């Protein structure tokens, strides 16, 4: 089994949004938004990369062996610690996320387990490389 890679100490914070909530947000903007206005899609709930990693391990029943399943790798150059966006204008249109982070992780894992025909192991394994590199093609 492959360990989960964490860049640096895993301290950067991000806001994660379940896919159905993202789709609902885009639909809200489409039907209720003003033409020409800019709406940020996200959530006020922020969590560190390390916390996400531990939540995934917990979802797989590995919370007691977290450190056995985490590989800390060199951080990316210029890795931002936080990407804050305001979702105030989107909320003013009546949108709110419906799925909390923990439930979203469970639903996402369930979907991947039940829909293996939609993706290939090689594609997923390639995405798990700490610093993926695509070959550069020269003309």
PDB file of C-alpha atoms in Angstrom:
ATOM      1  CA  UNK A   1       0.000   0.000   0.000  1.00  0.00           C
ATOM      2  CA  UNK A   2       1.156   3.510  -0.820  1.00  0.00           C
ATOM      3  CA  UNK A   3       1.533   6.194   1.832  1.00  0.00           C
ATOM      4  CA  UNK A   4      -0.189   9.560   1.517  1.00  0.00           C
ATOM      5  CA  UNK A   5       2.293  12.308   0.640  1.00  0.00           C
ATOM      6  CA  UNK A   6       2.153  15.605   2.478  1.00  0.00           C
ATOM      7  CA  UNK A   7       4.163  18.563   1.221  1.00  0.00           C
ATOM      8  CA  UNK A   8       6.273  20.104   3.964  1.00  0.00           C
ATOM      9  CA  UNK A   9       4.496  19.967   7.310  1.00  0.00           C
ATOM     10  CA  UNK A  10       1.019  20.062   5.767  1.00  0.00           C
ATOM     11  CA  UNK A  11       0.239  23.480   7.233  1.00  0.00           C
ATOM     12  CA  UNK A  12      -1.260  25.233   4.170  1.00  0.00           C
ATOM     13  CA  UNK A  13      -4.976  25.809   4.648  1.00  0.00           C
ATOM     14  CA  UNK A  14      -7.592  25.454   1.947  1.00  0.00           C
ATOM     15  CA  UNK A  15     -11.369  25.474   1.758  1.00  0.00           C
ATOM     16  CA  UNK A  16     -12.754  22.258   0.321  1.00  0.00           C
ATOM     17  CA  UNK A  17     -16.196  21.976  -1.174  1.00  0.00           C
ATOM     18  CA  UNK A  18     -18.134  18.823  -2.000  1.00  0.00           C
ATOM     19  CA  UNK A  19     -18.806  18.460  -5.727  1.00  0.00           C
ATOM     20  CA  UNK A  20     -22.615  18.657  -5.440  1.00  0.00           C
ATOM     21  CA  UNK A  21     -22.302  21.895  -3.456  1.00  0.00           C
ATOM     22  CA  UNK A  22     -20.001  23.308  -6.151  1.00  0.00           C
ATOM     23  CA  UNK A  23     -22.536  22.380  -8.848  1.00  0.00           C
ATOM     24  CA  UNK A  24     -25.329  23.992  -6.810  1.00  0.00           C
ATOM     25  CA  UNK A  25     -23.219  27.148  -6.457  1.00  0.00           C
ATOM     26  CA  UNK A  26     -22.690  27.392 -10.214  1.00  0.00           C
ATOM     27  CA  UNK A  27     -26.393  26.823 -10.807  1.00  0.00           C
ATOM     28  CA  UNK A  28     -27.219  29.559  -8.289  1.00  0.00           C
ATOM     29  CA  UNK A  29     -24.948  31.996 -10.118  1.00  0.00           C
ATOM     30  CA  UNK A  30     -26.417  30.966 -13.474  1.00  0.00           C
ATOM     31  CA  UNK A  31     -30.031  31.539 -12.442  1.00  0.00           C
ATOM     32  CA  UNK A  32     -29.757  34.228  -9.750  1.00  0.00           C
ATOM     33  CA  UNK A  33     -26.500  36.052 -10.439  1.00  0.00           C
ATOM     34  CA  UNK A  34     -26.124  39.392 -12.167  1.00  0.00           C
ATOM     35  CA  UNK A  35     -24.527  39.434 -15.624  1.00  0.00           C
ATOM     36  CA  UNK A  36     -20.985  40.801 -15.400  1.00  0.00           C
ATOM     37  CA  UNK A  37     -20.716  40.230 -11.642  1.00  0.00           C
ATOM     38  CA  UNK A  38     -17.952  38.047 -10.218  1.00  0.00           C
ATOM     39  CA  UNK A  39     -18.882  35.348  -7.679  1.00  0.00           C
ATOM     40  CA  UNK A  40     -16.356  33.285  -5.749  1.00  0.00           C
ATOM     41  CA  UNK A  41     -17.310  29.652  -5.171  1.00  0.00           C
ATOM     42  CA  UNK A  42     -15.965  28.174  -1.964  1.00  0.00           C
ATOM     43  CA  UNK A  43     -16.647  27.900   1.720  1.00  0.00           C
ATOM     44  CA  UNK A  44     -15.700  29.721   4.892  1.00  0.00           C
ATOM     45  CA  UNK A  45     -14.536  26.436   6.430  1.00  0.00           C
ATOM     46  CA  UNK A  46     -10.763  26.065   6.069  1.00  0.00           C
ATOM     47  CA  UNK A  47      -8.711  23.012   6.927  1.00  0.00           C
ATOM     48  CA  UNK A  48      -4.994  22.248   6.680  1.00  0.00           C
ATOM     49  CA  UNK A  49      -3.587  19.776   4.183  1.00  0.00           C
ATOM     50  CA  UNK A  50      -2.439  17.619   7.109  1.00  0.00           C
ATOM     51  CA  UNK A  51      -5.964  17.641   8.569  1.00  0.00           C
ATOM     52  CA  UNK A  52      -7.330  16.525   5.195  1.00  0.00           C
ATOM     53  CA  UNK A  53      -4.798  13.698   5.118  1.00  0.00           C
ATOM     54  CA  UNK A  54      -5.792  12.569   8.600  1.00  0.00           C
ATOM     55  CA  UNK A  55      -9.496  12.766   7.681  1.00  0.00           C
ATOM     56  CA  UNK A  56      -8.886  10.480   4.695  1.00  0.00           C
ATOM     57  CA  UNK A  57      -6.982   8.040   6.902  1.00  0.00           C
ATOM     58  CA  UNK A  58      -9.798   8.147   9.453  1.00  0.00           C
ATOM     59  CA  UNK A  59     -12.334   7.409   6.700  1.00  0.00           C
ATOM     60  CA  UNK A  60     -10.293   4.285   5.922  1.00  0.00           C
ATOM     61  CA  UNK A  61     -10.111   3.288   9.597  1.00  0.00           C
ATOM     62  CA  UNK A  62      -6.413   4.158   9.903  1.00  0.00           C
ATOM     63  CA  UNK A  63      -6.600   7.066  12.360  1.00  0.00           C
ATOM     64  CA  UNK A  64      -4.611   5.183  15.027  1.00  0.00           C
ATOM     65  CA  UNK A  65      -1.730   4.564  12.617  1.00  0.00           C
ATOM     66  CA  UNK A  66      -1.690   7.981  10.922  1.00  0.00           C
ATOM     67  CA  UNK A  67       2.053   8.504  11.036  1.00  0.00           C
ATOM     68  CA  UNK A  68       2.610   5.038   9.526  1.00  0.00           C
ATOM     69  CA  UNK A  69       0.560   6.102   6.485  1.00  0.00           C
ATOM     70  CA  UNK A  70       1.943   9.617   5.954  1.00  0.00           C
ATOM     71  CA  UNK A  71       5.087  10.437   4.015  1.00  0.00           C
ATOM     72  CA  UNK A  72       6.305  13.990   4.456  1.00  0.00           C
ATOM     73  CA  UNK A  73       8.006  15.225   1.290  1.00  0.00           C
ATOM     74  CA  UNK A  74       9.763  18.454   0.339  1.00  0.00           C
ATOM     75  CA  UNK A  75       7.357  21.335   0.103  1.00  0.00           C
ATOM     76  CA  UNK A  76       6.655  22.928  -3.254  1.00  0.00           C
ATOM     77  CA  UNK A  77       8.551  26.117  -3.969  1.00  0.00           C
ATOM     78  CA  UNK A  78       6.396  29.123  -3.160  1.00  0.00           C
ATOM     79  CA  UNK A  79       3.562  27.040  -1.708  1.00  0.00           C
ATOM     80  CA  UNK A  80       0.921  29.512  -0.535  1.00  0.00           C
ATOM     81  CA  UNK A  81      -0.179  29.018   3.058  1.00  0.00           C
ATOM     82  CA  UNK A  82      -3.739  30.122   2.392  1.00  0.00           C
ATOM     83  CA  UNK A  83      -6.097  31.007  -0.461  1.00  0.00           C
ATOM     84  CA  UNK A  84      -8.789  33.111   1.139  1.00  0.00           C
ATOM     85  CA  UNK A  85     -11.807  33.995  -0.961  1.00  0.00           C
ATOM     86  CA  UNK A  86     -14.963  35.761   0.105  1.00  0.00           C
ATOM     87  CA  UNK A  87     -18.190  33.934  -0.714  1.00  0.00           C
ATOM     88  CA  UNK A  88     -20.368  36.754   0.601  1.00  0.00           C
ATOM     89  CA  UNK A  89     -21.889  37.680  -2.774  1.00  0.00           C
ATOM     90  CA  UNK A  90     -22.731  34.039  -3.489  1.00  0.00           C
ATOM     91  CA  UNK A  91     -24.364  33.698  -0.074  1.00  0.00           C
ATOM     92  CA  UNK A  92     -26.362  36.856  -0.771  1.00  0.00           C
ATOM     93  CA  UNK A  93     -27.924  34.927  -3.664  1.00  0.00           C
ATOM     94  CA  UNK A  94     -29.144  32.360  -1.117  1.00  0.00           C
ATOM     95  CA  UNK A  95     -26.492  29.665  -1.630  1.00  0.00           C
ATOM     96  CA  UNK A  96     -24.987  27.711   1.263  1.00  0.00           C
ATOM     97  CA  UNK A  97     -22.993  24.467   1.225  1.00  0.00           C
ATOM     98  CA  UNK A  98     -25.121  21.503   2.315  1.00  0.00           C
ATOM     99  CA  UNK A  99     -22.460  18.824   2.802  1.00  0.00           C
ATOM    100  CA  UNK A 100     -19.914  19.210   5.615  1.00  0.00           C
ATOM    101  CA  UNK A 101     -16.280  18.306   4.957  1.00  0.00           C
ATOM    102  CA  UNK A 102     -16.364  14.983   6.845  1.00  0.00           C
ATOM    103  CA  UNK A 103     -19.506  13.812   5.050  1.00  0.00           C
ATOM    104  CA  UNK A 104     -18.035  14.942   1.726  1.00  0.00           C
ATOM    105  CA  UNK A 105     -14.914  12.804   2.268  1.00  0.00           C
ATOM    106  CA  UNK A 106     -17.083   9.758   3.037  1.00  0.00           C
ATOM    107  CA  UNK A 107     -19.303  10.333  -0.016  1.00  0.00           C
ATOM    108  CA  UNK A 108     -16.299  10.886  -2.282  1.00  0.00           C
ATOM    109  CA  UNK A 109     -14.579   7.685  -1.166  1.00  0.00           C
ATOM    110  CA  UNK A 110     -17.849   5.777  -1.565  1.00  0.00           C
ATOM    111  CA  UNK A 111     -18.275   7.114  -5.105  1.00  0.00           C
ATOM    112  CA  UNK A 112     -14.747   6.089  -6.118  1.00  0.00           C
ATOM    113  CA  UNK A 113     -15.232   2.621  -4.645  1.00  0.00           C
ATOM    114  CA  UNK A 114     -18.532   2.147  -6.492  1.00  0.00           C
ATOM    115  CA  UNK A 115     -17.389   3.627  -9.814  1.00  0.00           C
ATOM    116  CA  UNK A 116     -14.058   2.013 -10.540  1.00  0.00           C
ATOM    117  CA  UNK A 117     -14.956   1.774 -14.239  1.00  0.00           C
ATOM    118  CA  UNK A 118     -14.732   5.598 -14.471  1.00  0.00           C
ATOM    119  CA  UNK A 119     -11.018   5.743 -13.700  1.00  0.00           C
ATOM    120  CA  UNK A 120      -7.880   3.632 -14.035  1.00  0.00           C
ATOM    121  CA  UNK A 121      -5.443   2.752 -11.268  1.00  0.00           C
ATOM    122  CA  UNK A 122      -2.529   4.097 -13.335  1.00  0.00           C
ATOM    123  CA  UNK A 123      -4.170   7.512 -13.615  1.00  0.00           C
ATOM    124  CA  UNK A 124      -4.787   7.716  -9.881  1.00  0.00           C
ATOM    125  CA  UNK A 125      -1.304   6.491  -8.979  1.00  0.00           C
ATOM    126  CA  UNK A 126       0.210   9.140 -11.249  1.00  0.00           C
ATOM    127  CA  UNK A 127      -1.722  11.826  -9.377  1.00  0.00           C
ATOM    128  CA  UNK A 128      -0.310  10.585  -6.075  1.00  0.00           C
ATOM    129  CA  UNK A 129       3.292  11.386  -6.999  1.00  0.00           C
ATOM    130  CA  UNK A 130       4.442  14.217  -4.692  1.00  0.00           C
ATOM    131  CA  UNK A 131       5.650  16.461  -7.529  1.00  0.00           C
ATOM    132  CA  UNK A 132       4.154  15.095 -10.757  1.00  0.00           C
ATOM    133  CA  UNK A 133       5.942  16.030 -13.938  1.00  0.00           C
ATOM    134  CA  UNK A 134       4.530  15.744 -17.408  1.00  0.00           C
ATOM    135  CA  UNK A 135       6.978  15.048 -20.201  1.00  0.00           C
ATOM    136  CA  UNK A 136       7.699  18.129 -22.268  1.00  0.00           C
ATOM    137  CA  UNK A 137       7.258  17.656 -25.983  1.00  0.00           C
ATOM    138  CA  UNK A 138       9.446  19.741 -28.249  1.00  0.00           C
ATOM    139  CA  UNK A 139       8.501  20.581 -31.825  1.00  0.00           C
TER     140      UNK A 139
END
